[in-house]
Amino acid sequence: MEELLGAVGRVAGDAAFILGSEVEAFESEFASYCETSEAVGVASGTDALALALRALDIGPGDEVIVPANSFIATAEAVSIAGATPVIVDVDPDSHLLTADIVAGAVGPRTACVIPVHLYGRTVNMDPLLALARAHGLAVVEDACQAHGARYRGRRVGSLGDCGCFSFYPAKNLGAWGDGGGLTTNDPALASKVRLLRAHGESPRYHHRVRGFTARLDAVQAAVLRVKLRRLDRWNEERRRAGAALTAALAASHVRPPVAPDSFEDHVFHQFVVEAEQRDSLRDHLAARGVATGIHYPVPIHRSEAYLDLGMGAGSLPVSEGLAERVCSLPISPRTTQDEIDWVASSVIEFGDPVRAAA
């Protein structure tokens, strides 16, 4: 805490609150961490996604493939950019997009696909990237829940045309407010995003394009610089807790996250299980002092914001089924073995019926 307060005090002492040296330093450090040549700080993960699409010249008349099982910002950013989200189902085991699912949705107006590394688990990217290349599609990684995760040894955010991150306080790398970032190996794309995030202004009072107010402020950058140095250790502690909780739940009737294959990574932003009697299980756990969550209770295509797409109940059965069964159990870098044992024993005590597909 002392180091964080010192970083914030440094910004206050300089009265340099918007962009400036702290943001530039964080961008350089985050790019190095993500193994990309460029990183651009923006105001939120949603802004990162929307600005990425704008910088890729994706807008009205274009379609962008997104998964139904994600936070609504994945599709919302497409709408902000003026394009049309094509919302598709996900794999029942990983809960993520696959190349096969995307292949079935590609049409003449498809310009981009946004794979989401949901809960901290990596999408199987190589087949998806090959498919995108074959169809001339841009790939924007939504890595808003997967800071530091790797795919076949490469950091997420370095695999597609660009990667988008949220630094919302609850994330594995969280600021003290809203914040976001974009990573890329394309300097021209990074330059476009820098232009768009600040009213399209370059130089001062010369506005080259219609942009946004979507800058990462210096206080958040200062906080993130301190936390970034600890991210790998925190992620290792999350992996340790995730592995221990998975093992402890072996005797239960809930379905924990599928064990990763060799090409995958999981930094356990959330520890998501499936349970047929999800709501009763949550009540049971709450009575034993175990907090839970639901990520996410309404698939994007069934949310009120996207009912105009006309996708009725049953149109994407995997995502709709997950919305009724998923439950997030507590996990953090500070989770102890005693806490893991208590959570697991409480789940086992409930005795949820075995899923037929398990």
mmCIF file of C-alpha atoms in Angstrom:
data_model
loop_
_atom_site.group_PDB
_atom_site.id
_atom_site.type_symbol
_atom_site.label_atom_id
_atom_site.label_comp_id
_atom_site.label_asym_id
_atom_site.label_seq_id
_atom_site.Cartn_x
_atom_site.Cartn_y
_atom_site.Cartn_z
ATOM 1 C CA MET A 1 0.000 0.000 0.000
ATOM 2 C CA GLU A 2 2.826 2.414 0.821
ATOM 3 C CA GLU A 3 4.320 1.921 -2.635
ATOM 4 C CA LEU A 4 0.941 2.500 -4.295
ATOM 5 C CA LEU A 5 0.283 5.658 -2.313
ATOM 6 C CA GLY A 6 3.772 6.869 -3.150
ATOM 7 C CA ALA A 7 3.085 6.373 -6.861
ATOM 8 C CA VAL A 8 -0.183 8.310 -6.626
ATOM 9 C CA GLY A 9 1.533 11.031 -4.624
ATOM 10 C CA ARG A 10 4.163 11.361 -7.339
ATOM 11 C CA VAL A 11 1.436 12.058 -9.905
ATOM 12 C CA ALA A 12 -0.266 14.557 -7.591
ATOM 13 C CA GLY A 13 3.024 16.314 -6.907
ATOM 14 C CA ASP A 14 3.627 16.756 -10.608
ATOM 15 C CA ALA A 15 -0.030 17.721 -11.265
ATOM 16 C CA ALA A 16 0.254 15.630 -14.448
ATOM 17 C CA PHE A 17 -3.050 13.793 -14.399
ATOM 18 C CA ILE A 18 -3.831 13.250 -18.108
ATOM 19 C CA LEU A 19 -1.486 11.078 -20.202
ATOM 20 C CA GLY A 20 2.122 12.195 -19.669
ATOM 21 C CA SER A 21 5.196 10.320 -18.456
ATOM 22 C CA GLU A 22 3.429 7.841 -16.136
ATOM 23 C CA VAL A 23 1.136 6.657 -18.927
ATOM 24 C CA GLU A 24 4.031 6.457 -21.373
ATOM 25 C CA ALA A 25 6.089 4.442 -18.884
ATOM 26 C CA PHE A 26 3.228 2.043 -18.207
ATOM 27 C CA GLU A 27 2.616 1.599 -21.931
ATOM 28 C CA SER A 28 6.268 0.697 -22.457
ATOM 29 C CA GLU A 29 6.305 -1.721 -19.519
ATOM 30 C CA PHE A 30 3.011 -3.355 -20.437
ATOM 31 C CA ALA A 31 4.091 -3.812 -24.067
ATOM 32 C CA SER A 32 7.277 -5.496 -22.872
ATOM 33 C CA TYR A 33 5.300 -7.697 -20.489
ATOM 34 C CA CYS A 34 2.854 -8.728 -23.227
ATOM 35 C CA GLU A 35 5.747 -9.279 -25.666
ATOM 36 C CA THR A 36 4.415 -6.768 -28.185
ATOM 37 C CA SER A 37 6.028 -3.721 -29.712
ATOM 38 C CA GLU A 38 3.186 -1.396 -28.736
ATOM 39 C CA ALA A 39 0.724 -0.771 -25.920
ATOM 40 C CA VAL A 40 -1.773 2.082 -25.689
ATOM 41 C CA GLY A 41 -3.504 3.068 -22.462
ATOM 42 C CA VAL A 42 -7.199 3.919 -22.732
ATOM 43 C CA ALA A 43 -10.081 4.599 -20.377
ATOM 44 C CA SER A 44 -11.616 1.104 -20.181
ATOM 45 C CA GLY A 45 -11.627 -2.349 -21.712
ATOM 46 C CA THR A 46 -14.745 -1.403 -23.670
ATOM 47 C CA ASP A 47 -12.913 1.592 -25.120
ATOM 48 C CA ALA A 48 -9.982 -0.664 -26.049
ATOM 49 C CA LEU A 49 -12.285 -2.942 -28.049
ATOM 50 C CA ALA A 50 -14.227 -0.120 -29.716
ATOM 51 C CA LEU A 51 -11.100 1.861 -30.595
ATOM 52 C CA ALA A 52 -9.441 -1.274 -31.976
ATOM 53 C CA LEU A 53 -12.356 -1.782 -34.352
ATOM 54 C CA ARG A 54 -12.353 1.878 -35.371
ATOM 55 C CA ALA A 55 -8.598 1.772 -35.986
ATOM 56 C CA LEU A 56 -9.066 -1.329 -38.140
ATOM 57 C CA ASP A 57 -11.630 0.624 -40.211
ATOM 58 C CA ILE A 58 -14.448 -1.683 -39.124
ATOM 59 C CA GLY A 59 -17.817 0.055 -38.963
ATOM 60 C CA PRO A 60 -21.213 0.381 -40.669
ATOM 61 C CA GLY A 61 -21.881 -2.433 -43.100
ATOM 62 C CA ASP A 62 -19.396 -4.772 -41.410
ATOM 63 C CA GLU A 63 -20.161 -7.782 -39.230
ATOM 64 C CA VAL A 64 -18.068 -8.936 -36.280
ATOM 65 C CA ILE A 65 -18.368 -12.435 -34.789
ATOM 66 C CA VAL A 66 -18.562 -12.490 -30.978
ATOM 67 C CA PRO A 67 -19.464 -15.198 -28.439
ATOM 68 C CA ALA A 68 -22.766 -15.106 -26.563
ATOM 69 C CA ASN A 69 -21.020 -16.252 -23.379
ATOM 70 C CA SER A 70 -19.149 -13.098 -22.430
ATOM 71 C CA PHE A 71 -19.651 -9.760 -20.732
ATOM 72 C CA ILE A 72 -21.856 -7.556 -22.897
ATOM 73 C CA ALA A 73 -18.968 -5.160 -23.627
ATOM 74 C CA THR A 74 -17.633 -7.595 -26.240
ATOM 75 C CA ALA A 75 -20.706 -7.013 -28.406
ATOM 76 C CA GLU A 76 -21.308 -3.471 -27.176
ATOM 77 C CA ALA A 77 -17.952 -2.330 -28.562
ATOM 78 C CA VAL A 78 -18.988 -3.614 -31.989
ATOM 79 C CA SER A 79 -22.152 -1.549 -31.791
ATOM 80 C CA ILE A 80 -20.202 1.526 -30.640
ATOM 81 C CA ALA A 81 -17.992 1.173 -33.716
ATOM 82 C CA GLY A 82 -21.118 1.131 -35.899
ATOM 83 C CA ALA A 83 -20.711 -2.501 -37.015
ATOM 84 C CA THR A 84 -23.126 -5.387 -36.425
ATOM 85 C CA PRO A 85 -22.326 -8.080 -33.864
ATOM 86 C CA VAL A 86 -22.936 -11.634 -35.066
ATOM 87 C CA ILE A 87 -23.453 -13.493 -31.812
ATOM 88 C CA VAL A 88 -22.577 -17.189 -31.846
ATOM 89 C CA ASP A 89 -22.580 -20.093 -29.429
ATOM 90 C CA VAL A 90 -19.563 -21.470 -27.575
ATOM 91 C CA ASP A 91 -17.936 -24.824 -26.964
ATOM 92 C CA PRO A 92 -19.684 -26.722 -24.131
ATOM 93 C CA ASP A 93 -16.411 -27.839 -22.529
ATOM 94 C CA SER A 94 -14.250 -24.717 -22.656
ATOM 95 C CA HIS A 95 -17.136 -22.192 -22.764
ATOM 96 C CA LEU A 96 -15.105 -20.362 -25.459
ATOM 97 C CA LEU A 97 -15.169 -19.715 -29.195
ATOM 98 C CA THR A 98 -13.618 -22.306 -31.496
ATOM 99 C CA ALA A 99 -12.539 -22.125 -35.116
ATOM 100 C CA ASP A 100 -15.318 -24.530 -36.117
ATOM 101 C CA ILE A 101 -17.980 -22.331 -34.518
ATOM 102 C CA VAL A 102 -16.594 -19.228 -36.199
ATOM 103 C CA ALA A 103 -16.370 -20.988 -39.583
ATOM 104 C CA GLY A 104 -20.123 -21.581 -39.503
ATOM 105 C CA ALA A 105 -20.812 -17.873 -39.003
ATOM 106 C CA VAL A 106 -18.513 -16.289 -41.602
ATOM 107 C CA GLY A 107 -20.455 -14.444 -44.305
ATOM 108 C CA PRO A 108 -19.792 -11.913 -47.062
ATOM 109 C CA ARG A 109 -19.919 -8.970 -44.619
ATOM 110 C CA THR A 110 -17.763 -10.538 -41.905
ATOM 111 C CA ALA A 111 -14.763 -8.304 -41.200
ATOM 112 C CA CYS A 112 -13.524 -9.432 -37.805
ATOM 113 C CA VAL A 113 -13.797 -12.003 -35.030
ATOM 114 C CA ILE A 114 -13.339 -11.291 -31.315
ATOM 115 C CA PRO A 115 -12.215 -14.399 -29.407
ATOM 116 C CA VAL A 116 -12.663 -13.917 -25.656
ATOM 117 C CA HIS A 117 -10.164 -15.478 -23.244
ATOM 118 C CA LEU A 118 -12.982 -15.828 -20.733
ATOM 119 C CA TYR A 119 -12.432 -16.305 -16.981
ATOM 120 C CA GLY A 120 -8.673 -16.274 -17.656
ATOM 121 C CA ARG A 121 -8.632 -19.331 -19.930
ATOM 122 C CA THR A 122 -7.060 -19.061 -23.379
ATOM 123 C CA VAL A 123 -8.920 -19.721 -26.612
ATOM 124 C CA ASN A 124 -7.337 -22.292 -28.955
ATOM 125 C CA MET A 125 -5.992 -19.572 -31.218
ATOM 126 C CA ASP A 126 -3.946 -21.260 -33.946
ATOM 127 C CA PRO A 127 -6.903 -22.816 -35.827
ATOM 128 C CA LEU A 128 -8.879 -19.609 -35.401
ATOM 129 C CA LEU A 129 -6.013 -17.465 -36.716
ATOM 130 C CA ALA A 130 -5.624 -19.777 -39.714
ATOM 131 C CA LEU A 131 -9.337 -19.476 -40.447
ATOM 132 C CA ALA A 132 -9.171 -15.687 -40.143
ATOM 133 C CA ARG A 133 -6.239 -15.489 -42.538
ATOM 134 C CA ALA A 134 -8.053 -17.677 -45.058
ATOM 135 C CA HIS A 135 -11.065 -15.335 -45.016
ATOM 136 C CA GLY A 136 -9.205 -12.034 -44.651
ATOM 137 C CA LEU A 137 -10.634 -11.330 -41.188
ATOM 138 C CA ALA A 138 -9.148 -9.167 -38.482
ATOM 139 C CA VAL A 139 -8.701 -10.819 -35.074
ATOM 140 C CA VAL A 140 -9.162 -8.680 -31.967
ATOM 141 C CA GLU A 141 -8.385 -10.605 -28.786
ATOM 142 C CA ASP A 142 -10.639 -9.781 -25.843
ATOM 143 C CA ALA A 143 -8.128 -10.459 -23.071
ATOM 144 C CA CYS A 144 -9.973 -8.370 -20.492
ATOM 145 C CA GLN A 145 -9.999 -11.324 -18.071
ATOM 146 C CA ALA A 146 -6.682 -12.934 -19.002
ATOM 147 C CA HIS A 147 -3.807 -10.596 -18.121
ATOM 148 C CA GLY A 148 -0.572 -12.559 -18.299
ATOM 149 C CA ALA A 149 -2.017 -15.804 -19.668
ATOM 150 C CA ARG A 150 -0.069 -17.636 -22.367
ATOM 151 C CA TYR A 151 -1.041 -19.682 -25.403
ATOM 152 C CA ARG A 152 1.648 -22.066 -26.672
ATOM 153 C CA GLY A 153 4.190 -19.932 -24.854
ATOM 154 C CA ARG A 154 2.961 -16.602 -26.259
ATOM 155 C CA ARG A 155 1.206 -13.945 -24.224
ATOM 156 C CA VAL A 156 -2.436 -13.266 -24.965
ATOM 157 C CA GLY A 157 -2.737 -9.906 -26.646
ATOM 158 C CA SER A 158 0.188 -10.708 -28.949
ATOM 159 C CA LEU A 159 -1.572 -13.285 -31.128
ATOM 160 C CA GLY A 160 -4.137 -11.418 -33.241
ATOM 161 C CA ASP A 161 -4.065 -7.993 -34.844
ATOM 162 C CA CYS A 162 -4.345 -6.570 -31.351
ATOM 163 C CA GLY A 163 -5.319 -7.467 -27.803
ATOM 164 C CA CYS A 164 -7.676 -5.565 -25.526
ATOM 165 C CA PHE A 165 -7.458 -5.432 -21.731
ATOM 166 C CA SER A 166 -9.589 -4.067 -18.915
ATOM 167 C CA PHE A 167 -7.953 -2.773 -15.744
ATOM 168 C CA TYR A 168 -11.202 -2.655 -13.772
ATOM 169 C CA PRO A 169 -10.260 -2.985 -10.078
ATOM 170 C CA ALA A 170 -11.445 -6.610 -9.762
ATOM 171 C CA LYS A 171 -9.243 -7.877 -12.634
ATOM 172 C CA ASN A 172 -6.018 -9.828 -12.154
ATOM 173 C CA LEU A 173 -4.271 -6.558 -13.014
ATOM 174 C CA GLY A 174 -6.628 -3.943 -11.631
ATOM 175 C CA ALA A 175 -6.363 -0.179 -11.277
ATOM 176 C CA TRP A 176 -7.953 2.033 -8.618
ATOM 177 C CA GLY A 177 -10.734 2.915 -11.053
ATOM 178 C CA ASP A 178 -11.572 2.284 -14.672
ATOM 179 C CA GLY A 179 -8.810 1.765 -17.175
ATOM 180 C CA GLY A 180 -7.954 -0.250 -20.250
ATOM 181 C CA GLY A 181 -5.207 -1.004 -22.708
ATOM 182 C CA LEU A 182 -4.532 -2.236 -26.218
ATOM 183 C CA THR A 183 -1.474 -4.221 -27.321
ATOM 184 C CA THR A 184 -0.266 -4.802 -30.872
ATOM 185 C CA ASN A 185 2.774 -5.403 -33.032
ATOM 186 C CA ASP A 186 1.430 -2.949 -35.617
ATOM 187 C CA PRO A 187 2.799 0.578 -34.996
ATOM 188 C CA ALA A 188 0.338 2.113 -37.469
ATOM 189 C CA LEU A 189 -2.604 0.568 -35.613
ATOM 190 C CA ALA A 190 -1.249 1.833 -32.285
ATOM 191 C CA SER A 191 -0.862 5.329 -33.749
ATOM 192 C CA LYS A 192 -4.484 5.307 -34.905
ATOM 193 C CA VAL A 193 -5.689 4.283 -31.443
ATOM 194 C CA ARG A 194 -3.606 7.031 -29.816
ATOM 195 C CA LEU A 195 -5.192 9.512 -32.182
ATOM 196 C CA LEU A 196 -8.719 8.263 -31.594
ATOM 197 C CA ARG A 197 -8.456 8.147 -27.780
ATOM 198 C CA ALA A 198 -7.885 11.924 -27.581
ATOM 199 C CA HIS A 199 -10.389 13.634 -29.879
ATOM 200 C CA GLY A 200 -8.389 12.786 -33.016
ATOM 201 C CA GLU A 201 -6.056 15.603 -31.997
ATOM 202 C CA SER A 202 -2.503 15.963 -33.364
ATOM 203 C CA PRO A 203 -0.980 18.452 -32.834
ATOM 204 C CA ARG A 204 -2.833 20.376 -30.125
ATOM 205 C CA TYR A 205 -6.199 21.767 -31.345
ATOM 206 C CA HIS A 206 -5.779 20.179 -34.767
ATOM 207 C CA HIS A 207 -8.384 17.428 -35.017
ATOM 208 C CA ARG A 208 -7.630 15.032 -37.835
ATOM 209 C CA VAL A 209 -10.516 12.587 -37.234
ATOM 210 C CA ARG A 210 -13.603 12.380 -35.048
ATOM 211 C CA GLY A 211 -12.357 10.687 -31.911
ATOM 212 C CA PHE A 212 -13.262 10.093 -28.278
ATOM 213 C CA THR A 213 -12.266 11.062 -24.762
ATOM 214 C CA ALA A 214 -10.833 7.658 -23.859
ATOM 215 C CA ARG A 215 -7.458 8.320 -22.268
ATOM 216 C CA LEU A 216 -5.887 6.343 -19.443
ATOM 217 C CA ASP A 217 -5.253 8.825 -16.660
ATOM 218 C CA ALA A 218 -1.882 9.071 -14.965
ATOM 219 C CA VAL A 219 -3.058 8.026 -11.488
ATOM 220 C CA GLN A 220 -4.292 4.695 -12.848
ATOM 221 C CA ALA A 221 -1.091 4.228 -14.860
ATOM 222 C CA ALA A 222 0.999 4.813 -11.738
ATOM 223 C CA VAL A 223 -1.010 2.231 -9.794
ATOM 224 C CA LEU A 224 -0.786 -0.266 -12.640
ATOM 225 C CA ARG A 225 2.996 0.109 -12.911
ATOM 226 C CA VAL A 226 3.360 -0.987 -9.288
ATOM 227 C CA LYS A 227 0.959 -3.892 -9.658
ATOM 228 C CA LEU A 228 2.364 -5.108 -12.993
ATOM 229 C CA ARG A 229 5.612 -6.070 -11.266
ATOM 230 C CA ARG A 230 3.647 -8.508 -9.120
ATOM 231 C CA LEU A 231 1.271 -9.906 -11.740
ATOM 232 C CA ASP A 232 3.187 -13.079 -12.600
ATOM 233 C CA ARG A 233 3.427 -14.040 -8.917
ATOM 234 C CA TRP A 234 -0.262 -13.342 -8.383
ATOM 235 C CA ASN A 235 -1.169 -15.431 -11.422
ATOM 236 C CA GLU A 236 0.951 -18.330 -10.175
ATOM 237 C CA GLU A 237 -0.876 -18.159 -6.862
ATOM 238 C CA ARG A 238 -4.196 -18.177 -8.713
ATOM 239 C CA ARG A 239 -3.082 -21.231 -10.727
ATOM 240 C CA ARG A 240 -2.054 -22.972 -7.511
ATOM 241 C CA ALA A 241 -5.410 -22.244 -5.898
ATOM 242 C CA GLY A 242 -7.258 -23.263 -9.079
ATOM 243 C CA ALA A 243 -5.454 -26.598 -9.273
ATOM 244 C CA ALA A 244 -6.017 -27.292 -5.573
ATOM 245 C CA LEU A 245 -9.717 -26.427 -5.762
ATOM 246 C CA THR A 246 -10.153 -28.571 -8.882
ATOM 247 C CA ALA A 247 -8.580 -31.522 -7.077
ATOM 248 C CA ALA A 248 -10.648 -30.953 -3.936
ATOM 249 C CA LEU A 249 -13.870 -30.939 -5.985
ATOM 250 C CA ALA A 250 -13.110 -34.323 -7.587
ATOM 251 C CA ALA A 251 -15.580 -36.037 -5.243
ATOM 252 C CA SER A 252 -18.323 -33.485 -5.880
ATOM 253 C CA HIS A 253 -21.112 -33.483 -8.444
ATOM 254 C CA VAL A 254 -20.299 -30.074 -9.893
ATOM 255 C CA ARG A 255 -18.239 -29.717 -13.037
ATOM 256 C CA PRO A 256 -15.111 -27.618 -12.457
ATOM 257 C CA PRO A 257 -13.170 -25.888 -15.231
ATOM 258 C CA VAL A 258 -11.950 -28.440 -17.745
ATOM 259 C CA ALA A 259 -8.299 -29.319 -17.192
ATOM 260 C CA PRO A 260 -6.252 -27.271 -19.678
ATOM 261 C CA ASP A 261 -4.519 -28.992 -22.589
ATOM 262 C CA SER A 262 -0.865 -28.341 -23.243
ATOM 263 C CA PHE A 263 -1.507 -25.316 -25.474
ATOM 264 C CA GLU A 264 -3.795 -23.583 -22.983
ATOM 265 C CA ASP A 265 -3.288 -21.501 -19.879
ATOM 266 C CA HIS A 266 -5.715 -20.450 -17.157
ATOM 267 C CA VAL A 267 -4.962 -17.547 -14.843
ATOM 268 C CA PHE A 268 -8.250 -18.089 -12.973
ATOM 269 C CA HIS A 269 -9.768 -14.636 -13.011
ATOM 270 C CA GLN A 270 -12.874 -16.642 -12.111
ATOM 271 C CA PHE A 271 -13.257 -20.272 -11.001
ATOM 272 C CA VAL A 272 -16.445 -21.271 -12.797
ATOM 273 C CA VAL A 273 -18.252 -24.562 -12.170
ATOM 274 C CA GLU A 274 -21.463 -25.996 -13.586
ATOM 275 C CA ALA A 275 -24.230 -27.285 -11.324
ATOM 276 C CA GLU A 276 -27.697 -28.477 -12.273
ATOM 277 C CA GLN A 277 -29.216 -27.002 -9.095
ATOM 278 C CA ARG A 278 -27.089 -23.867 -9.282
ATOM 279 C CA ASP A 279 -29.351 -21.513 -7.336
ATOM 280 C CA SER A 280 -29.935 -24.009 -4.522
ATOM 281 C CA LEU A 281 -26.200 -24.651 -4.352
ATOM 282 C CA ARG A 282 -25.541 -20.923 -4.031
ATOM 283 C CA ASP A 283 -28.050 -20.667 -1.171
ATOM 284 C CA HIS A 284 -26.404 -23.640 0.524
ATOM 285 C CA LEU A 285 -22.944 -22.094 0.175
ATOM 286 C CA ALA A 286 -24.112 -18.669 1.348
ATOM 287 C CA ALA A 287 -25.429 -20.271 4.538
ATOM 288 C CA ARG A 288 -21.893 -21.567 5.138
ATOM 289 C CA GLY A 289 -20.253 -18.221 4.503
ATOM 290 C CA VAL A 290 -19.078 -19.003 0.963
ATOM 291 C CA ALA A 291 -19.679 -16.123 -1.446
ATOM 292 C CA THR A 292 -20.453 -17.026 -5.065
ATOM 293 C CA GLY A 293 -21.297 -15.212 -8.290
ATOM 294 C CA ILE A 294 -22.841 -15.867 -11.701
ATOM 295 C CA HIS A 295 -20.835 -14.976 -14.834
ATOM 296 C CA TYR A 296 -23.090 -14.461 -16.732
ATOM 297 C CA PRO A 297 -26.801 -14.925 -15.935
ATOM 298 C CA VAL A 298 -28.069 -13.598 -19.297
ATOM 299 C CA PRO A 299 -26.317 -14.476 -22.582
ATOM 300 C CA ILE A 300 -25.640 -11.419 -24.731
ATOM 301 C CA HIS A 301 -28.169 -12.364 -27.414
ATOM 302 C CA ARG A 302 -30.950 -12.679 -24.792
ATOM 303 C CA SER A 303 -30.195 -9.361 -23.081
ATOM 304 C CA GLU A 304 -32.702 -6.570 -23.568
ATOM 305 C CA ALA A 305 -30.057 -4.503 -25.351
ATOM 306 C CA TYR A 306 -29.837 -7.040 -28.196
ATOM 307 C CA LEU A 307 -33.373 -8.371 -28.490
ATOM 308 C CA ASP A 308 -33.611 -6.485 -31.791
ATOM 309 C CA LEU A 309 -31.395 -9.195 -33.301
ATOM 310 C CA GLY A 310 -34.393 -11.501 -33.047
ATOM 311 C CA MET A 311 -32.537 -14.409 -31.467
ATOM 312 C CA GLY A 312 -35.193 -16.179 -29.422
ATOM 313 C CA ALA A 313 -34.857 -18.675 -26.609
ATOM 314 C CA GLY A 314 -33.102 -21.819 -27.781
ATOM 315 C CA SER A 315 -31.194 -20.128 -30.606
ATOM 316 C CA LEU A 316 -27.830 -20.614 -28.874
ATOM 317 C CA PRO A 317 -28.463 -23.565 -26.558
ATOM 318 C CA VAL A 318 -24.985 -24.013 -25.092
ATOM 319 C CA SER A 319 -24.672 -20.424 -23.892
ATOM 320 C CA GLU A 320 -28.260 -20.404 -22.652
ATOM 321 C CA GLY A 321 -27.683 -23.619 -20.730
ATOM 322 C CA LEU A 322 -24.491 -22.285 -19.184
ATOM 323 C CA ALA A 323 -26.334 -19.178 -18.019
ATOM 324 C CA GLU A 324 -28.606 -21.446 -15.990
ATOM 325 C CA ARG A 325 -25.839 -23.665 -14.557
ATOM 326 C CA VAL A 326 -22.645 -21.674 -14.046
ATOM 327 C CA CYS A 327 -21.499 -20.527 -10.636
ATOM 328 C CA SER A 328 -18.232 -18.792 -9.731
ATOM 329 C CA LEU A 329 -16.548 -20.011 -6.566
ATOM 330 C CA PRO A 330 -14.189 -17.732 -4.610
ATOM 331 C CA ILE A 331 -10.562 -17.604 -5.744
ATOM 332 C CA SER A 332 -7.753 -15.079 -5.381
ATOM 333 C CA PRO A 333 -3.980 -15.008 -4.959
ATOM 334 C CA ARG A 334 -4.587 -15.050 -1.196
ATOM 335 C CA THR A 335 -6.852 -18.124 -1.143
ATOM 336 C CA THR A 336 -5.551 -20.556 1.495
ATOM 337 C CA GLN A 337 -5.720 -24.339 1.557
ATOM 338 C CA ASP A 338 -8.086 -24.142 4.541
ATOM 339 C CA GLU A 339 -10.439 -21.938 2.515
ATOM 340 C CA ILE A 340 -10.214 -24.317 -0.441
ATOM 341 C CA ASP A 341 -11.036 -27.269 1.796
ATOM 342 C CA TRP A 342 -14.010 -25.428 3.310
ATOM 343 C CA VAL A 343 -15.422 -24.446 -0.088
ATOM 344 C CA ALA A 344 -14.969 -27.946 -1.487
ATOM 345 C CA SER A 345 -16.452 -29.707 1.539
ATOM 346 C CA SER A 346 -19.432 -27.349 1.471
ATOM 347 C CA VAL A 347 -20.011 -28.118 -2.231
ATOM 348 C CA ILE A 348 -19.658 -31.859 -1.634
ATOM 349 C CA GLU A 349 -22.059 -31.660 1.290
ATOM 350 C CA PHE A 350 -24.732 -30.212 -0.999
ATOM 351 C CA GLY A 351 -24.622 -33.303 -3.249
ATOM 352 C CA ASP A 352 -25.735 -31.795 -6.554
ATOM 353 C CA PRO A 353 -27.002 -34.477 -8.986
ATOM 354 C CA VAL A 354 -24.472 -35.728 -11.501
ATOM 355 C CA ARG A 355 -24.830 -34.152 -14.912
ATOM 356 C CA ALA A 356 -25.679 -36.654 -17.575
ATOM 357 C CA ALA A 357 -22.969 -35.234 -19.835
ATOM 358 C CA ALA A 358 -20.245 -35.356 -17.176
#
